[in-house]
Amino acid sequence: MRTESEMLDLILQTAKVIQADAVALSGSRTNPNAPKDEFQDYDVVYIVDDLAALVTDLAWLEAFGKRIIEQHNILDHRRLYLMLFEDGNRIDLTLCPKEHIKEWVDSEADFTVLDDPQGLFQPYTPSSKRYWTKPASADDFAKSCNEFWWVSAYVVKGIQRQQFVYAVDHLYGICQKELLKLLAWQVAADRGVIDVGKNYKYLFEYLPAEKEEEFATLLDFSNKESLIQSLLSTQQFFHKEAQVFSLKTGFPYDKETAEKMIQYTKEKLNLRK
């Protein structure tokens, strides 16, 4: 596997070949607190003058090495090339037209400039706050609770209709994300603004190990019975943490509605009271 030094040299050399006006690195490799391992991507942007010429003939990508798999995507005015190489390295490479540099900057949490002879990045200050969680307001908390309990009814509907993909999508994609948000607010209430990372990947570094273990037990969606248990446990977990958060902050929590939704879930799923 090529080293970080070798990869960065290659990235800069290729930038010269295609005459990129500036090069920057973003993602976890710019975060000194991020875990260092072989799975860290190289999130790179080339700021370019002639995007059309570069995307018409992509032969220059061969310089990075043999690829196992890749994706080519369009993001507004940018082009994104995701490449996993045979040696295990991965580059997520963005080509961004010079006139749309702010579009790329606004899409990133933080970045480090690797080469910028024209000073194109000078007007922009990196901000690592994109994935930061700040203390919640009473309104934030109320909306989150309402969203959690409202969407839990969709999960019940999906289970009873045997539409398990639909049910899991709402349970994990919305309800459990609201639970993660609530846990992040718990920490932020004590510490102030915190960096939880993309998809809450750093959240459990702030919490006792048993919280992560409890959340992990919610992630078994392998059959109907497991899905039902996940929903019930997710509801109980959220209900418990919401009450703790309410006591900590003084924000009102609609406990009556929560308990009615728990009862609704049990009744509609034909469970014993």
PDB file of C-alpha atoms in Angstrom:
ATOM      1  CA  MET A   1       0.000   0.000   0.000  1.00  0.00           C
ATOM      2  CA  ARG A   2       1.419   3.380  -0.979  1.00  0.00           C
ATOM      3  CA  THR A   3       2.222   5.668   1.935  1.00  0.00           C
ATOM      4  CA  GLU A   4       0.521   8.981   2.632  1.00  0.00           C
ATOM      5  CA  SER A   5       3.631  10.815   1.464  1.00  0.00           C
ATOM      6  CA  GLU A   6       3.663   8.885  -1.802  1.00  0.00           C
ATOM      7  CA  MET A   7      -0.025   9.522  -2.396  1.00  0.00           C
ATOM      8  CA  LEU A   8       0.216  13.248  -1.716  1.00  0.00           C
ATOM      9  CA  ASP A   9       3.217  13.519  -4.039  1.00  0.00           C
ATOM     10  CA  LEU A  10       1.237  11.714  -6.737  1.00  0.00           C
ATOM     11  CA  ILE A  11      -1.773  13.974  -6.210  1.00  0.00           C
ATOM     12  CA  LEU A  12       0.387  17.082  -6.615  1.00  0.00           C
ATOM     13  CA  GLN A  13       2.269  15.678  -9.612  1.00  0.00           C
ATOM     14  CA  THR A  14      -0.984  14.836 -11.380  1.00  0.00           C
ATOM     15  CA  ALA A  15      -2.296  18.318 -10.625  1.00  0.00           C
ATOM     16  CA  LYS A  16       0.686  19.755 -12.498  1.00  0.00           C
ATOM     17  CA  VAL A  17       0.113  17.426 -15.450  1.00  0.00           C
ATOM     18  CA  ILE A  18      -3.489  18.583 -15.892  1.00  0.00           C
ATOM     19  CA  GLN A  19      -2.527  22.183 -15.063  1.00  0.00           C
ATOM     20  CA  ALA A  20      -4.818  22.531 -12.070  1.00  0.00           C
ATOM     21  CA  ASP A  21      -4.834  26.063 -10.674  1.00  0.00           C
ATOM     22  CA  ALA A  22      -5.059  24.937  -7.040  1.00  0.00           C
ATOM     23  CA  VAL A  23      -5.224  21.758  -4.963  1.00  0.00           C
ATOM     24  CA  ALA A  24      -6.792  21.180  -1.557  1.00  0.00           C
ATOM     25  CA  LEU A  25      -7.367  18.232   0.755  1.00  0.00           C
ATOM     26  CA  SER A  26     -10.487  17.789   2.885  1.00  0.00           C
ATOM     27  CA  GLY A  27     -12.090  15.064   4.986  1.00  0.00           C
ATOM     28  CA  SER A  28     -10.626  13.116   7.882  1.00  0.00           C
ATOM     29  CA  ARG A  29      -7.019  13.582   6.770  1.00  0.00           C
ATOM     30  CA  THR A  30      -7.314  17.265   7.666  1.00  0.00           C
ATOM     31  CA  ASN A  31      -8.675  16.483  11.137  1.00  0.00           C
ATOM     32  CA  PRO A  32      -5.887  15.850  13.670  1.00  0.00           C
ATOM     33  CA  ASN A  33      -8.379  14.171  16.005  1.00  0.00           C
ATOM     34  CA  ALA A  34      -9.616  11.650  13.431  1.00  0.00           C
ATOM     35  CA  PRO A  35      -8.431   8.040  13.838  1.00  0.00           C
ATOM     36  CA  LYS A  36      -5.557   7.211  11.502  1.00  0.00           C
ATOM     37  CA  ASP A  37      -5.973   3.965   9.592  1.00  0.00           C
ATOM     38  CA  GLU A  38      -5.733   2.418   6.137  1.00  0.00           C
ATOM     39  CA  PHE A  39      -9.369   3.243   5.330  1.00  0.00           C
ATOM     40  CA  GLN A  40      -8.953   7.018   5.326  1.00  0.00           C
ATOM     41  CA  ASP A  41      -9.766   8.435   1.907  1.00  0.00           C
ATOM     42  CA  TYR A  42      -7.852  11.167   0.146  1.00  0.00           C
ATOM     43  CA  ASP A  43     -10.584  13.751  -0.408  1.00  0.00           C
ATOM     44  CA  VAL A  44      -9.003  16.007  -3.004  1.00  0.00           C
ATOM     45  CA  VAL A  45     -10.165  18.925  -5.112  1.00  0.00           C
ATOM     46  CA  TYR A  46      -8.484  20.224  -8.245  1.00  0.00           C
ATOM     47  CA  ILE A  47      -9.527  23.778  -9.098  1.00  0.00           C
ATOM     48  CA  VAL A  48      -9.407  23.960 -12.881  1.00  0.00           C
ATOM     49  CA  ASP A  49      -9.847  26.374 -15.763  1.00  0.00           C
ATOM     50  CA  ASP A  50     -11.061  23.995 -18.471  1.00  0.00           C
ATOM     51  CA  LEU A  51     -13.352  21.392 -16.941  1.00  0.00           C
ATOM     52  CA  ALA A  52     -14.777  20.298 -20.286  1.00  0.00           C
ATOM     53  CA  ALA A  53     -11.405  19.255 -21.687  1.00  0.00           C
ATOM     54  CA  LEU A  54     -10.531  17.203 -18.611  1.00  0.00           C
ATOM     55  CA  VAL A  55     -13.819  15.301 -18.466  1.00  0.00           C
ATOM     56  CA  THR A  56     -13.811  14.617 -22.209  1.00  0.00           C
ATOM     57  CA  ASP A  57     -10.622  12.571 -21.957  1.00  0.00           C
ATOM     58  CA  LEU A  58     -10.060  10.915 -18.579  1.00  0.00           C
ATOM     59  CA  ALA A  59      -6.848   9.132 -19.547  1.00  0.00           C
ATOM     60  CA  TRP A  60      -4.976  11.266 -16.999  1.00  0.00           C
ATOM     61  CA  LEU A  61      -6.716   9.344 -14.192  1.00  0.00           C
ATOM     62  CA  GLU A  62      -4.567   6.322 -15.084  1.00  0.00           C
ATOM     63  CA  ALA A  63      -1.635   8.007 -13.343  1.00  0.00           C
ATOM     64  CA  PHE A  64      -3.204   7.203  -9.978  1.00  0.00           C
ATOM     65  CA  GLY A  65      -2.947   3.448 -10.528  1.00  0.00           C
ATOM     66  CA  LYS A  66      -5.096   0.416 -11.237  1.00  0.00           C
ATOM     67  CA  ARG A  67      -8.613   0.674  -9.877  1.00  0.00           C
ATOM     68  CA  ILE A  68     -10.775  -2.082  -8.413  1.00  0.00           C
ATOM     69  CA  ILE A  69     -13.938  -0.017  -8.727  1.00  0.00           C
ATOM     70  CA  GLU A  70     -14.892   3.586  -9.365  1.00  0.00           C
ATOM     71  CA  GLN A  71     -17.803   5.987  -9.616  1.00  0.00           C
ATOM     72  CA  HIS A  72     -18.207   9.142 -11.674  1.00  0.00           C
ATOM     73  CA  ASN A  73     -20.725  11.669 -10.376  1.00  0.00           C
ATOM     74  CA  ILE A  74     -21.965  15.173 -11.160  1.00  0.00           C
ATOM     75  CA  LEU A  75     -22.467  17.572  -8.236  1.00  0.00           C
ATOM     76  CA  ASP A  76     -23.830  20.898  -9.442  1.00  0.00           C
ATOM     77  CA  HIS A  77     -20.920  22.420 -11.410  1.00  0.00           C
ATOM     78  CA  ARG A  78     -18.395  19.871 -10.125  1.00  0.00           C
ATOM     79  CA  ARG A  79     -17.336  16.409 -11.256  1.00  0.00           C
ATOM     80  CA  LEU A  80     -16.513  13.745  -8.693  1.00  0.00           C
ATOM     81  CA  TYR A  81     -14.379  10.655  -9.318  1.00  0.00           C
ATOM     82  CA  LEU A  82     -14.399   8.040  -6.560  1.00  0.00           C
ATOM     83  CA  MET A  83     -11.591   5.522  -7.008  1.00  0.00           C
ATOM     84  CA  LEU A  84     -10.583   2.471  -4.973  1.00  0.00           C
ATOM     85  CA  PHE A  85      -7.167   1.215  -6.029  1.00  0.00           C
ATOM     86  CA  GLU A  86      -5.706  -2.273  -6.004  1.00  0.00           C
ATOM     87  CA  ASP A  87      -3.266  -1.347  -3.228  1.00  0.00           C
ATOM     88  CA  GLY A  88      -6.177  -0.376  -0.946  1.00  0.00           C
ATOM     89  CA  ASN A  89      -5.837   3.392  -1.224  1.00  0.00           C
ATOM     90  CA  ARG A  90      -8.886   5.438  -2.165  1.00  0.00           C
ATOM     91  CA  ILE A  91      -9.144   8.895  -3.693  1.00  0.00           C
ATOM     92  CA  ASP A  92     -12.348  10.917  -3.850  1.00  0.00           C
ATOM     93  CA  LEU A  93     -11.316  13.463  -6.461  1.00  0.00           C
ATOM     94  CA  THR A  94     -13.348  16.548  -7.308  1.00  0.00           C
ATOM     95  CA  LEU A  95     -12.812  18.718 -10.358  1.00  0.00           C
ATOM     96  CA  CYS A  96     -14.169  22.176  -9.638  1.00  0.00           C
ATOM     97  CA  PRO A  97     -14.252  25.076 -12.119  1.00  0.00           C
ATOM     98  CA  LYS A  98     -12.353  28.081 -10.823  1.00  0.00           C
ATOM     99  CA  GLU A  99     -15.433  30.300 -10.976  1.00  0.00           C
ATOM    100  CA  HIS A 100     -17.338  27.902  -8.697  1.00  0.00           C
ATOM    101  CA  ILE A 101     -14.717  27.416  -5.989  1.00  0.00           C
ATOM    102  CA  LYS A 102     -17.111  28.683  -3.298  1.00  0.00           C
ATOM    103  CA  GLU A 103     -19.506  25.866  -4.190  1.00  0.00           C
ATOM    104  CA  TRP A 104     -16.853  23.335  -3.188  1.00  0.00           C
ATOM    105  CA  VAL A 105     -15.777  25.260  -0.076  1.00  0.00           C
ATOM    106  CA  ASP A 106     -19.376  25.401   1.143  1.00  0.00           C
ATOM    107  CA  SER A 107     -19.709  21.628   0.730  1.00  0.00           C
ATOM    108  CA  GLU A 108     -16.784  20.826   3.032  1.00  0.00           C
ATOM    109  CA  ALA A 109     -16.361  20.850   6.797  1.00  0.00           C
ATOM    110  CA  ASP A 110     -12.683  21.739   6.635  1.00  0.00           C
ATOM    111  CA  PHE A 111      -9.812  21.706   4.183  1.00  0.00           C
ATOM    112  CA  THR A 112      -6.068  22.135   3.856  1.00  0.00           C
ATOM    113  CA  VAL A 113      -4.590  23.896   0.838  1.00  0.00           C
ATOM    114  CA  LEU A 114      -1.823  21.842  -0.787  1.00  0.00           C
ATOM    115  CA  ASP A 115      -0.992  24.152  -3.682  1.00  0.00           C
ATOM    116  CA  ASP A 116      -2.431  27.540  -4.605  1.00  0.00           C
ATOM    117  CA  PRO A 117       0.027  29.801  -6.446  1.00  0.00           C
ATOM    118  CA  GLN A 118      -2.737  32.215  -7.499  1.00  0.00           C
ATOM    119  CA  GLY A 119      -4.208  32.523  -4.000  1.00  0.00           C
ATOM    120  CA  LEU A 120      -7.632  31.283  -5.099  1.00  0.00           C
ATOM    121  CA  PHE A 121      -8.450  29.945  -1.628  1.00  0.00           C
ATOM    122  CA  GLN A 122      -7.339  33.093   0.214  1.00  0.00           C
ATOM    123  CA  PRO A 123     -10.857  34.613   0.434  1.00  0.00           C
ATOM    124  CA  TYR A 124     -12.151  31.474   2.143  1.00  0.00           C
ATOM    125  CA  THR A 125     -11.592  30.361   5.712  1.00  0.00           C
ATOM    126  CA  PRO A 126     -11.886  26.632   6.428  1.00  0.00           C
ATOM    127  CA  SER A 127     -14.642  25.820   8.901  1.00  0.00           C
ATOM    128  CA  SER A 128     -14.649  22.512  10.738  1.00  0.00           C
ATOM    129  CA  LYS A 129     -18.113  23.243  12.142  1.00  0.00           C
ATOM    130  CA  ARG A 130     -20.192  21.509   9.480  1.00  0.00           C
ATOM    131  CA  TYR A 131     -20.642  18.413  11.649  1.00  0.00           C
ATOM    132  CA  TRP A 132     -20.617  20.204  14.978  1.00  0.00           C
ATOM    133  CA  THR A 133     -23.600  19.966  17.271  1.00  0.00           C
ATOM    134  CA  LYS A 134     -24.531  22.968  19.355  1.00  0.00           C
ATOM    135  CA  PRO A 135     -26.795  22.933  22.417  1.00  0.00           C
ATOM    136  CA  ALA A 136     -30.442  22.510  21.463  1.00  0.00           C
ATOM    137  CA  SER A 137     -33.184  25.037  22.046  1.00  0.00           C
ATOM    138  CA  ALA A 138     -36.550  24.088  23.527  1.00  0.00           C
ATOM    139  CA  ASP A 139     -38.026  24.354  20.031  1.00  0.00           C
ATOM    140  CA  ASP A 140     -35.328  22.077  18.570  1.00  0.00           C
ATOM    141  CA  PHE A 141     -36.096  19.495  21.234  1.00  0.00           C
ATOM    142  CA  ALA A 142     -39.865  19.685  20.750  1.00  0.00           C
ATOM    143  CA  LYS A 143     -39.553  19.279  16.969  1.00  0.00           C
ATOM    144  CA  SER A 144     -37.201  16.329  17.327  1.00  0.00           C
ATOM    145  CA  CYS A 145     -39.522  14.563  19.756  1.00  0.00           C
ATOM    146  CA  ASN A 146     -42.510  15.150  17.508  1.00  0.00           C
ATOM    147  CA  GLU A 147     -40.597  13.819  14.503  1.00  0.00           C
ATOM    148  CA  PHE A 148     -39.489  10.711  16.385  1.00  0.00           C
ATOM    149  CA  TRP A 149     -42.933   9.733  17.623  1.00  0.00           C
ATOM    150  CA  TRP A 150     -44.691  10.680  14.389  1.00  0.00           C
ATOM    151  CA  VAL A 151     -42.359   8.614  12.209  1.00  0.00           C
ATOM    152  CA  SER A 152     -42.504   5.637  14.577  1.00  0.00           C
ATOM    153  CA  ALA A 153     -46.084   5.181  13.360  1.00  0.00           C
ATOM    154  CA  TYR A 154     -44.721   4.748   9.828  1.00  0.00           C
ATOM    155  CA  VAL A 155     -42.469   1.978  11.105  1.00  0.00           C
ATOM    156  CA  VAL A 156     -45.473   0.222  12.639  1.00  0.00           C
ATOM    157  CA  LYS A 157     -47.347   0.531   9.350  1.00  0.00           C
ATOM    158  CA  GLY A 158     -44.430  -0.897   7.394  1.00  0.00           C
ATOM    159  CA  ILE A 159     -44.093  -3.869   9.723  1.00  0.00           C
ATOM    160  CA  GLN A 160     -47.788  -4.708   9.631  1.00  0.00           C
ATOM    161  CA  ARG A 161     -47.881  -4.444   5.847  1.00  0.00           C
ATOM    162  CA  GLN A 162     -44.841  -6.734   5.614  1.00  0.00           C
ATOM    163  CA  GLN A 163     -42.987  -3.843   3.935  1.00  0.00           C
ATOM    164  CA  PHE A 164     -39.786  -4.381   5.857  1.00  0.00           C
ATOM    165  CA  VAL A 165     -37.478  -2.253   3.723  1.00  0.00           C
ATOM    166  CA  TYR A 166     -39.883   0.661   4.192  1.00  0.00           C
ATOM    167  CA  ALA A 167     -40.022   0.021   7.943  1.00  0.00           C
ATOM    168  CA  VAL A 168     -36.243  -0.204   8.355  1.00  0.00           C
ATOM    169  CA  ASP A 169     -35.713   2.911   6.262  1.00  0.00           C
ATOM    170  CA  HIS A 170     -37.924   4.937   8.594  1.00  0.00           C
ATOM    171  CA  LEU A 171     -36.663   3.303  11.773  1.00  0.00           C
ATOM    172  CA  TYR A 172     -32.953   3.708  11.104  1.00  0.00           C
ATOM    173  CA  GLY A 173     -33.044   6.606   8.672  1.00  0.00           C
ATOM    174  CA  ILE A 174     -35.240   8.844  10.815  1.00  0.00           C
ATOM    175  CA  CYS A 175     -36.144   7.538  14.284  1.00  0.00           C
ATOM    176  CA  GLN A 176     -32.706   6.294  15.256  1.00  0.00           C
ATOM    177  CA  LYS A 177     -31.101   9.389  13.726  1.00  0.00           C
ATOM    178  CA  GLU A 178     -33.308  11.496  16.002  1.00  0.00           C
ATOM    179  CA  LEU A 179     -32.101   9.366  18.908  1.00  0.00           C
ATOM    180  CA  LEU A 180     -28.483  10.020  17.925  1.00  0.00           C
ATOM    181  CA  LYS A 181     -29.250  13.731  17.696  1.00  0.00           C
ATOM    182  CA  LEU A 182     -30.754  13.629  21.185  1.00  0.00           C
ATOM    183  CA  LEU A 183     -27.673  11.878  22.569  1.00  0.00           C
ATOM    184  CA  ALA A 184     -25.498  14.531  20.933  1.00  0.00           C
ATOM    185  CA  TRP A 185     -27.608  17.246  22.548  1.00  0.00           C
ATOM    186  CA  GLN A 186     -27.103  15.530  25.903  1.00  0.00           C
ATOM    187  CA  VAL A 187     -23.349  15.961  25.496  1.00  0.00           C
ATOM    188  CA  ALA A 188     -23.621  19.489  24.096  1.00  0.00           C
ATOM    189  CA  ALA A 189     -25.741  20.534  27.082  1.00  0.00           C
ATOM    190  CA  ASP A 190     -22.736  19.761  29.295  1.00  0.00           C
ATOM    191  CA  ARG A 191     -19.822  20.655  27.017  1.00  0.00           C
ATOM    192  CA  GLY A 192     -21.128  23.257  24.598  1.00  0.00           C
ATOM    193  CA  VAL A 193     -20.524  22.845  20.864  1.00  0.00           C
ATOM    194  CA  ILE A 194     -19.058  19.424  19.991  1.00  0.00           C
ATOM    195  CA  ASP A 195     -17.715  17.770  16.852  1.00  0.00           C
ATOM    196  CA  VAL A 196     -19.705  14.566  16.313  1.00  0.00           C
ATOM    197  CA  GLY A 197     -18.336  13.960  12.814  1.00  0.00           C
ATOM    198  CA  LYS A 198     -20.202  12.892   9.704  1.00  0.00           C
ATOM    199  CA  ASN A 199     -23.061  10.490  10.519  1.00  0.00           C
ATOM    200  CA  TYR A 200     -22.320  10.897  14.247  1.00  0.00           C
ATOM    201  CA  LYS A 201     -19.168   8.787  13.904  1.00  0.00           C
ATOM    202  CA  TYR A 202     -17.426  10.491  16.860  1.00  0.00           C
ATOM    203  CA  LEU A 203     -20.495  10.773  19.098  1.00  0.00           C
ATOM    204  CA  PHE A 204     -19.819   7.766  21.291  1.00  0.00           C
ATOM    205  CA  GLU A 205     -16.343   9.023  22.140  1.00  0.00           C
ATOM    206  CA  TYR A 206     -18.150  11.498  24.409  1.00  0.00           C
ATOM    207  CA  LEU A 207     -20.466   8.939  26.012  1.00  0.00           C
ATOM    208  CA  PRO A 208     -20.091   5.980  28.391  1.00  0.00           C
ATOM    209  CA  ALA A 209     -19.382   2.679  26.639  1.00  0.00           C
ATOM    210  CA  GLU A 210     -22.725   1.252  27.724  1.00  0.00           C
ATOM    211  CA  LYS A 211     -24.553   3.882  25.647  1.00  0.00           C
ATOM    212  CA  GLU A 212     -22.867   2.664  22.487  1.00  0.00           C
ATOM    213  CA  GLU A 213     -23.557  -0.932  23.468  1.00  0.00           C
ATOM    214  CA  GLU A 214     -27.223  -0.120  24.048  1.00  0.00           C
ATOM    215  CA  PHE A 215     -27.498   1.641  20.696  1.00  0.00           C
ATOM    216  CA  ALA A 216     -25.760  -1.253  18.925  1.00  0.00           C
ATOM    217  CA  THR A 217     -28.460  -3.646  20.133  1.00  0.00           C
ATOM    218  CA  LEU A 218     -31.005  -1.631  18.142  1.00  0.00           C
ATOM    219  CA  LEU A 219     -29.404  -2.443  14.803  1.00  0.00           C
ATOM    220  CA  ASP A 220     -30.682  -5.976  14.245  1.00  0.00           C
ATOM    221  CA  PHE A 221     -33.251  -5.803  11.436  1.00  0.00           C
ATOM    222  CA  SER A 222     -32.688  -9.366  10.233  1.00  0.00           C
ATOM    223  CA  ASN A 223     -36.296 -10.566  10.583  1.00  0.00           C
ATOM    224  CA  LYS A 224     -39.726  -9.327  11.604  1.00  0.00           C
ATOM    225  CA  GLU A 225     -39.307 -10.209  15.272  1.00  0.00           C
ATOM    226  CA  SER A 226     -35.944  -8.445  15.468  1.00  0.00           C
ATOM    227  CA  LEU A 227     -37.369  -5.407  13.712  1.00  0.00           C
ATOM    228  CA  ILE A 228     -40.257  -5.201  16.169  1.00  0.00           C
ATOM    229  CA  GLN A 229     -37.852  -5.514  19.089  1.00  0.00           C
ATOM    230  CA  SER A 230     -35.634  -2.809  17.606  1.00  0.00           C
ATOM    231  CA  LEU A 231     -38.594  -0.447  17.312  1.00  0.00           C
ATOM    232  CA  LEU A 232     -39.748  -1.077  20.877  1.00  0.00           C
ATOM    233  CA  SER A 233     -36.230  -0.705  22.277  1.00  0.00           C
ATOM    234  CA  THR A 234     -35.618   2.437  20.228  1.00  0.00           C
ATOM    235  CA  GLN A 235     -38.811   3.957  21.607  1.00  0.00           C
ATOM    236  CA  GLN A 236     -37.867   3.103  25.181  1.00  0.00           C
ATOM    237  CA  PHE A 237     -34.319   4.422  24.695  1.00  0.00           C
ATOM    238  CA  PHE A 238     -35.559   7.699  23.219  1.00  0.00           C
ATOM    239  CA  HIS A 239     -38.258   8.067  25.886  1.00  0.00           C
ATOM    240  CA  LYS A 240     -35.710   7.553  28.664  1.00  0.00           C
ATOM    241  CA  GLU A 241     -33.147   9.957  27.211  1.00  0.00           C
ATOM    242  CA  ALA A 242     -35.768  12.594  26.407  1.00  0.00           C
ATOM    243  CA  GLN A 243     -36.884  12.638  30.039  1.00  0.00           C
ATOM    244  CA  VAL A 244     -33.283  12.923  31.229  1.00  0.00           C
ATOM    245  CA  PHE A 245     -32.665  15.759  28.774  1.00  0.00           C
ATOM    246  CA  SER A 246     -35.859  17.520  29.837  1.00  0.00           C
ATOM    247  CA  LEU A 247     -34.804  17.413  33.482  1.00  0.00           C
ATOM    248  CA  LYS A 248     -31.298  18.611  32.628  1.00  0.00           C
ATOM    249  CA  THR A 249     -32.393  21.563  30.499  1.00  0.00           C
ATOM    250  CA  GLY A 250     -35.807  22.419  31.878  1.00  0.00           C
ATOM    251  CA  PHE A 251     -37.290  22.023  28.392  1.00  0.00           C
ATOM    252  CA  PRO A 252     -40.826  20.575  28.370  1.00  0.00           C
ATOM    253  CA  TYR A 253     -41.267  17.010  27.145  1.00  0.00           C
ATOM    254  CA  ASP A 254     -44.643  15.653  26.044  1.00  0.00           C
ATOM    255  CA  LYS A 255     -44.474  12.461  28.069  1.00  0.00           C
ATOM    256  CA  GLU A 256     -48.182  11.773  27.600  1.00  0.00           C
ATOM    257  CA  THR A 257     -47.913  11.653  23.807  1.00  0.00           C
ATOM    258  CA  ALA A 258     -44.804   9.487  24.019  1.00  0.00           C
ATOM    259  CA  GLU A 259     -46.528   6.933  26.219  1.00  0.00           C
ATOM    260  CA  LYS A 260     -49.596   6.936  23.974  1.00  0.00           C
ATOM    261  CA  MET A 261     -47.363   6.203  20.979  1.00  0.00           C
ATOM    262  CA  ILE A 262     -45.670   3.350  22.832  1.00  0.00           C
ATOM    263  CA  GLN A 263     -49.100   1.931  23.622  1.00  0.00           C
ATOM    264  CA  TYR A 264     -50.238   2.482  20.013  1.00  0.00           C
ATOM    265  CA  THR A 265     -47.213   0.553  18.789  1.00  0.00           C
ATOM    266  CA  LYS A 266     -47.937  -2.401  21.044  1.00  0.00           C
ATOM    267  CA  GLU A 267     -51.617  -2.479  20.127  1.00  0.00           C
ATOM    268  CA  LYS A 268     -51.075  -2.275  16.368  1.00  0.00           C
ATOM    269  CA  LEU A 269     -48.359  -4.935  16.490  1.00  0.00           C
ATOM    270  CA  ASN A 270     -50.654  -7.164  18.572  1.00  0.00           C
ATOM    271  CA  LEU A 271     -48.253  -7.307  21.492  1.00  0.00           C
ATOM    272  CA  ARG A 272     -49.129  -7.903  25.098  1.00  0.00           C
ATOM    273  CA  LYS A 273     -49.481  -4.797  27.202  1.00  0.00           C
TER     274      LYS A 273
END
